[in-house]
XYZ file of C-alpha atoms in Angstrom:
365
model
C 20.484 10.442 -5.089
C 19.298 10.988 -8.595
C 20.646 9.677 -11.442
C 20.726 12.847 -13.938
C 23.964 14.166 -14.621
C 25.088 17.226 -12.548
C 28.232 19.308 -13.773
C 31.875 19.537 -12.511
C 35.055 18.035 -12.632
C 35.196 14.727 -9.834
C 31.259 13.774 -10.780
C 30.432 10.557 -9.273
C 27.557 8.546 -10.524
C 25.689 6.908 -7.322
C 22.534 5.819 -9.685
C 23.516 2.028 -9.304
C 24.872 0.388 -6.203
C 26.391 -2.159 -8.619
C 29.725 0.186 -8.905
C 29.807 0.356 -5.208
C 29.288 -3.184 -4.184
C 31.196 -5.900 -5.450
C 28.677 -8.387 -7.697
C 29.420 -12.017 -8.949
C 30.040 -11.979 -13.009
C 27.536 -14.621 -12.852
C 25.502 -12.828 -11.062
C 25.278 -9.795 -13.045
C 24.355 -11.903 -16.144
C 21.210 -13.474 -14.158
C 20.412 -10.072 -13.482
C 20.705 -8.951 -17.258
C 18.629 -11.609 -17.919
C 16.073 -11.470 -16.017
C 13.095 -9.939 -17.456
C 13.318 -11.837 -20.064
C 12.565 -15.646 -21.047
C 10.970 -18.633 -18.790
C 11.915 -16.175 -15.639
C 9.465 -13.582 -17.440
C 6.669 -16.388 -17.825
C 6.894 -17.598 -14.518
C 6.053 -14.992 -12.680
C 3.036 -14.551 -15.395
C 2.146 -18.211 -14.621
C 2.876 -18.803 -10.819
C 2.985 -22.065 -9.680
C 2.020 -23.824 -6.277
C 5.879 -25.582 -6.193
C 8.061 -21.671 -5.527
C 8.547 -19.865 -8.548
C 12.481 -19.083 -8.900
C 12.859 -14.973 -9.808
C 15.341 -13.481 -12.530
C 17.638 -11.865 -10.155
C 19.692 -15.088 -10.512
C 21.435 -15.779 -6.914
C 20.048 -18.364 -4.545
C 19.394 -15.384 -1.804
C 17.160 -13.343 -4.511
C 15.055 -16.764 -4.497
C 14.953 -17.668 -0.615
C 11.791 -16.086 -0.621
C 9.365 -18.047 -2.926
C 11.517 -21.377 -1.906
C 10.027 -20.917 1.621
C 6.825 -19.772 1.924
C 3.899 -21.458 4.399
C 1.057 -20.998 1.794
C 0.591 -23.254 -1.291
C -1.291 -20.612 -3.155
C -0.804 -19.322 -6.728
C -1.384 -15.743 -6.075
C 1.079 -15.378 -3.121
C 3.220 -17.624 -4.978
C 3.130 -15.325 -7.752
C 3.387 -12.341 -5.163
C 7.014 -14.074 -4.504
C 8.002 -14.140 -7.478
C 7.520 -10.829 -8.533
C 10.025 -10.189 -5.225
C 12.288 -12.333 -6.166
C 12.304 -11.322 -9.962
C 13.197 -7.379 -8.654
C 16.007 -8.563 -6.405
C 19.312 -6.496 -6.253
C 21.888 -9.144 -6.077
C 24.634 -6.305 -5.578
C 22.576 -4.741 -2.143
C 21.541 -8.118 -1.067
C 25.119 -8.601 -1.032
C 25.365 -5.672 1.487
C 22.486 -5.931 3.407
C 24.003 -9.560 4.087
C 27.671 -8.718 4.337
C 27.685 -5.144 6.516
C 29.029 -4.403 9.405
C 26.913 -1.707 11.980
C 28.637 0.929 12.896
C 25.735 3.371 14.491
C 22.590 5.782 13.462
C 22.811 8.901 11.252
C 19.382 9.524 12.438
C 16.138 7.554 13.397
C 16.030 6.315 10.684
C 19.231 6.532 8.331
C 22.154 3.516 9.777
C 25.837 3.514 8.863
C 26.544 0.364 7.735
C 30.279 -0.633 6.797
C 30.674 -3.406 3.294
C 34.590 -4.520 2.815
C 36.578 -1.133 2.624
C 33.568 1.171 2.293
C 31.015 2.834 4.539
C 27.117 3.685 3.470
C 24.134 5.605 4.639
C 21.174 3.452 4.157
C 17.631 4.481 4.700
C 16.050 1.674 7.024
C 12.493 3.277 6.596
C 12.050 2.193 2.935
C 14.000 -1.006 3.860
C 11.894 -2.152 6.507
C 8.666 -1.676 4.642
C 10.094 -4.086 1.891
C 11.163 -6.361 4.743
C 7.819 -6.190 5.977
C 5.883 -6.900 3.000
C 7.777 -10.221 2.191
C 7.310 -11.124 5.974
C 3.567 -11.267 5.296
C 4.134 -13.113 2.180
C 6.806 -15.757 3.726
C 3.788 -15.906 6.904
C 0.643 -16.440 4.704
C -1.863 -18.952 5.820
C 1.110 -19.538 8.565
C 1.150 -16.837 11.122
C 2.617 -17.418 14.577
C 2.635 -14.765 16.984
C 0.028 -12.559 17.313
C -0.404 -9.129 18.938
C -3.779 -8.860 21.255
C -5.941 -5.615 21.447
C -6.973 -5.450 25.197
C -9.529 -3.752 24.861
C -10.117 -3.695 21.242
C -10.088 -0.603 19.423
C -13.675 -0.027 17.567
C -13.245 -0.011 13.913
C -15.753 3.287 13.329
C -13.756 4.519 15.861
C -10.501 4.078 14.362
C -11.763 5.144 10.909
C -13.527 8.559 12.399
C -10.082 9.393 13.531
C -8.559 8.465 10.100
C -11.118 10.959 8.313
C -10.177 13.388 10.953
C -7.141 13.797 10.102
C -7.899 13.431 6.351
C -9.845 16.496 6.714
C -7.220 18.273 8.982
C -4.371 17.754 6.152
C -7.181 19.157 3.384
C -7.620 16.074 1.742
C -11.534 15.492 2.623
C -14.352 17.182 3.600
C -17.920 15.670 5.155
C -20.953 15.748 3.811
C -24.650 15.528 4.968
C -27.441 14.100 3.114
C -30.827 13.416 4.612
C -29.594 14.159 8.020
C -26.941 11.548 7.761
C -23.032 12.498 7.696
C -20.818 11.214 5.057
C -17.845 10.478 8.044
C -20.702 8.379 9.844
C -21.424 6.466 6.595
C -18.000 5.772 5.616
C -17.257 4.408 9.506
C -19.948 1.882 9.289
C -19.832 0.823 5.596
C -16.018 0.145 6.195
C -16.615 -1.626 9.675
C -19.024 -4.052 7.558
C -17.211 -4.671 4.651
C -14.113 -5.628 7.401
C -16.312 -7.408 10.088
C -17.277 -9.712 6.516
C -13.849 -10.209 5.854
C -12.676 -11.313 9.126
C -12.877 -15.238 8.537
C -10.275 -14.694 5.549
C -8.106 -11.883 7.598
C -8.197 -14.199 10.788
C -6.988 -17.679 8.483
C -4.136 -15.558 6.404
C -3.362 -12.767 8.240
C -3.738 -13.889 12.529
C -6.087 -10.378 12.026
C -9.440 -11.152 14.013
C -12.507 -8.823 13.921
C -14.889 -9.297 16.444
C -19.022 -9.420 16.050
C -19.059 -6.033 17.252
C -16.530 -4.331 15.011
C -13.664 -4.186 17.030
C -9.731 -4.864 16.089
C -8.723 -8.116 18.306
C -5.509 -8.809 16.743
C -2.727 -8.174 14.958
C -0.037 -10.270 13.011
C 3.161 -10.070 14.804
C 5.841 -11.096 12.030
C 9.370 -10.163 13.400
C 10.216 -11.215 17.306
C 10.905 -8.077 18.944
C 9.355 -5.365 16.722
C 6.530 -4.142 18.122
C 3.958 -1.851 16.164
C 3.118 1.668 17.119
C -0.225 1.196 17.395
C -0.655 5.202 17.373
C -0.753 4.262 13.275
C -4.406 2.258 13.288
C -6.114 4.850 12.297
C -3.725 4.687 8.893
C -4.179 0.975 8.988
C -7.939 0.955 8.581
C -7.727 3.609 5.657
C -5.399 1.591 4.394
C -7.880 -1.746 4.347
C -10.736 0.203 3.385
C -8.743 2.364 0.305
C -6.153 0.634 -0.881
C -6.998 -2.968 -1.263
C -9.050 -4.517 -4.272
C -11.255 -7.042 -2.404
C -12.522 -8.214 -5.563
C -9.911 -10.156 -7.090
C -7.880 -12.603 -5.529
C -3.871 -11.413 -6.145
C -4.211 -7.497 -6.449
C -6.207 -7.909 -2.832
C -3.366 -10.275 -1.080
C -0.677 -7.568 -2.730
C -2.858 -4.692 -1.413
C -2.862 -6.477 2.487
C 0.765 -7.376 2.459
C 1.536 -3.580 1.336
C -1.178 -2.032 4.130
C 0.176 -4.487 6.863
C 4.410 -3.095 5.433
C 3.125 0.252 5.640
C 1.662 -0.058 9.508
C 4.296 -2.440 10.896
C 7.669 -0.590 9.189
C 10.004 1.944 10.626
C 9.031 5.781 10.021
C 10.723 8.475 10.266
C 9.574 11.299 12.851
C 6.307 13.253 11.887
C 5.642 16.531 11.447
C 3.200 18.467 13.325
C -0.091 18.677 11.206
C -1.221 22.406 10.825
C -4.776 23.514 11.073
C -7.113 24.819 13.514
C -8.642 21.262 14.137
C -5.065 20.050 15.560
C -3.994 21.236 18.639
C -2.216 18.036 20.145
C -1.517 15.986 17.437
C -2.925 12.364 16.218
C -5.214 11.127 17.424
C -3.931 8.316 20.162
C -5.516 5.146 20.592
C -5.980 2.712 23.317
C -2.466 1.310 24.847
C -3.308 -1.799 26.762
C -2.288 -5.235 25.049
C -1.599 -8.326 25.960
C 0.699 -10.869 23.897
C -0.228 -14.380 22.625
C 1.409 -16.848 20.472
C 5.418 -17.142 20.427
C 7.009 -14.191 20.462
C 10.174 -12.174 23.032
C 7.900 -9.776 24.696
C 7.268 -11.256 27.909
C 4.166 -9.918 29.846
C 4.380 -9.594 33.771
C 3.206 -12.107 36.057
C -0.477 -12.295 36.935
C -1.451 -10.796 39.653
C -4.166 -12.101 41.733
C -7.606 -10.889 41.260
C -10.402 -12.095 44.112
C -13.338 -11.530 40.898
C -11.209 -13.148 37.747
C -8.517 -15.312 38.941
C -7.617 -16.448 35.526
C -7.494 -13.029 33.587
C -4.859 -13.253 31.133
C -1.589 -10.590 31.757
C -1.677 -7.424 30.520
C 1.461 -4.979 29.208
C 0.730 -1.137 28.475
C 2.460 0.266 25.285
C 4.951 1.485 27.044
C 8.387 1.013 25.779
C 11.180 -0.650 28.468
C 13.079 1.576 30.387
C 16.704 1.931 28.170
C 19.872 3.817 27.613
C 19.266 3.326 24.124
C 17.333 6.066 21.753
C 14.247 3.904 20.375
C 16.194 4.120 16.387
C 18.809 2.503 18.243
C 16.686 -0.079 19.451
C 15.011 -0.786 16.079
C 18.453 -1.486 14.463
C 19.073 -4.168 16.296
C 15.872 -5.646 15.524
C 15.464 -4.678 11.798
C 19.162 -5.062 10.527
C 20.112 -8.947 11.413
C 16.067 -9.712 10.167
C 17.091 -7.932 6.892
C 20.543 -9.711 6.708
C 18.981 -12.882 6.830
C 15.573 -12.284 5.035
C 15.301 -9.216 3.252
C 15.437 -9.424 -0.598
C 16.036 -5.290 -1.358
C 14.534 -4.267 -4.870
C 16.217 -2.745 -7.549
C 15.091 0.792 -6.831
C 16.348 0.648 -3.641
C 20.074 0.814 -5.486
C 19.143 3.817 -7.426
C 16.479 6.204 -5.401
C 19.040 7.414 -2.569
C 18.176 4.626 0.253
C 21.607 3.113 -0.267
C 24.435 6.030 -0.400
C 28.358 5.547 -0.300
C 29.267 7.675 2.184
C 32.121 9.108 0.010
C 29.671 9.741 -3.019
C 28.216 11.980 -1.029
C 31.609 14.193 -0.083
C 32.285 14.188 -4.084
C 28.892 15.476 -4.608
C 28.960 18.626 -1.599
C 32.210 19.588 -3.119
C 30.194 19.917 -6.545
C 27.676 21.447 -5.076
C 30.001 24.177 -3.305
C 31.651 24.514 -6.646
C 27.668 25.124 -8.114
């Protein structure tokens, strides 16, 4: 929901989540205060001990309190978190009760005497990001590519479907394609990475230029490993290698973007796509300590040792698969998730009776 004034008699102002949820005095002042001062400087400075944030509650600062990693720039990373916490939806995201799913992606969550329509997508990718951060240097459970996707592979599809949406078009010079280029200067740049993604991240890139691994950061969430092909772009576009901070910030926000919830996709539209993404490999097997439990091993007369296998096939269940991310994403966020500021003002957080106030205006319109 916006925040610019619409007409009509009844208007009610949804632009801050502070009216609708019931904030601490004390808390409010942190809040007014906290841009401003030694909170300012710290997250300017960051320090290896946890850098406390402006947002002023002890939740807003669980974040930089616990992280693995003892290093400035993810400490720093916190802080900024911390700093743009919403004390008033933390309060909510810790407080709710679940009632269901608007949609696959929208919940109805129940605070005290009043019932919201929040937007896990947006939610989960915040969740997500601070997961990596909270992780760093630290990670646990990781998810094992069996066999592992080529990166050139991975990054043809990715310019595939760049060019299907319009967005890019190949070249050839001296024989040579730009897409083939592209492929193998990003599998090199990522193949010389891979010490540094394998010690921070639990990310391992083979000799070869294949994806082994993945971080696993929330027991029971499992990525859809359809969105690789996003994930290398992502690594190869969107991070600044080159300087320490901005290139942690730029891996914690690929990994959010690949591991969150997203909402259903529209059909791409060009003569190139005829049956969708592209789909990648299923077969993985699980290592490190997470809930998915693989199947017994079943003997094998040439490799009686071969590790288990699972497809990427979700578990037979009653349960629609938004239903099933709920109860995975919501009691991670009520115990972890530090929403931002925007997240009380861009629409992801909606009182469910701000919204009849505003149809009737609109019918009135």
């Amino acid at each position: 929901m916006g925040s610019g004034e619409l007409p009509g008699e009844g208007y009610y102002s949804n632009a801050d989540i502070d009216n609708l949820v019931h904030v601490r005095p004390e808390d409010e002042e942190d809040m007014e205060r906290g841009g401003e001062g030694e909170d300012a400087a710290r997250v300017g400075q960051p320090s290896r001990r946890g850098v406390p944030g402006g947002a002023g509650s002890a939740a807003a600062r669980l974040l930089s309190e616990n992280l693995h990693s003892c290093l400035d720039s993810i400490q720093g990373l916190a802080a900024e978190v911390d700093a743009a916490c919403h004390s008033g939806l933390a309060e909510l995201m810790r407080g709710h009760v679940y009632v269901g799913m608007a949609d696959e992606t929208r919940a109805l969550l129940q605070y005290r005497t009043k019932l919201y329509i929040v937007d896990l997508a947006p939610l989960s990718r915040e969740l997500f990001y601070q997961q990596v951060l909270a992780q760093f240097e630290a990670v646990e459970s990781t998810l094992v590519l069996d066999p592992a996707p080529s990166i050139r592979e991975l990054m043809a599809m990715a310019l595939a479907l760049e060019q299907a949406r319009g967005a890019w078009e190949p070249e050839v010079h001296d024989g040579v394609s730009s897409e083939q280029e592209l492929c193998e200067l990003v599998a090199l740049m990522l193949m010389e990475k891979s010490p540094m993604l394998e010690e921070y991240l639990g990310m391992r890139i083979d000799d070869k230029g294949c994806l082994c691994s993945l971080p696993l950061l929330l027991p029971g969430w499992q990525p859809d490993l359809g969105g690789l092909c996003d994930l290398m772009m992502g690594l190869a576009r969107d991070v600044v290698w080159e300087q320490e901070q901005p290139c942690f910030r730029g891996l914690a926000q690929v990994l959010a973007d690949f591991l969150a919830l997203k909402p259903p996709l529209c059909p791409l539209e060009g003569p190139d796509v005829k049956d969708g993404p592209p789909q990648v490999p299923a077969h993985i097997a699980v290592a490190g300590q997470t809930d998915v439990k693989p199947p017994a091993a079943q003997p094998d007369a040439t490799t009686p040792n071969a590790a288990p296998t699972v497809t990427l096939t979700p578990p037979p269940s009653s349960q629609p698969e938004s239903q099933q991310g709920a109860q995975v994403l919501l009691p991670a966020m009520r115990s972890n998730l530090r929403p931002s500021s925007r997240r009380a003002t861009d629409g992801t957080c909606v009182e469910i009776a701000a919204l009849e106030r505003l149809y009737r205006i609109f019918e009135r319109c």
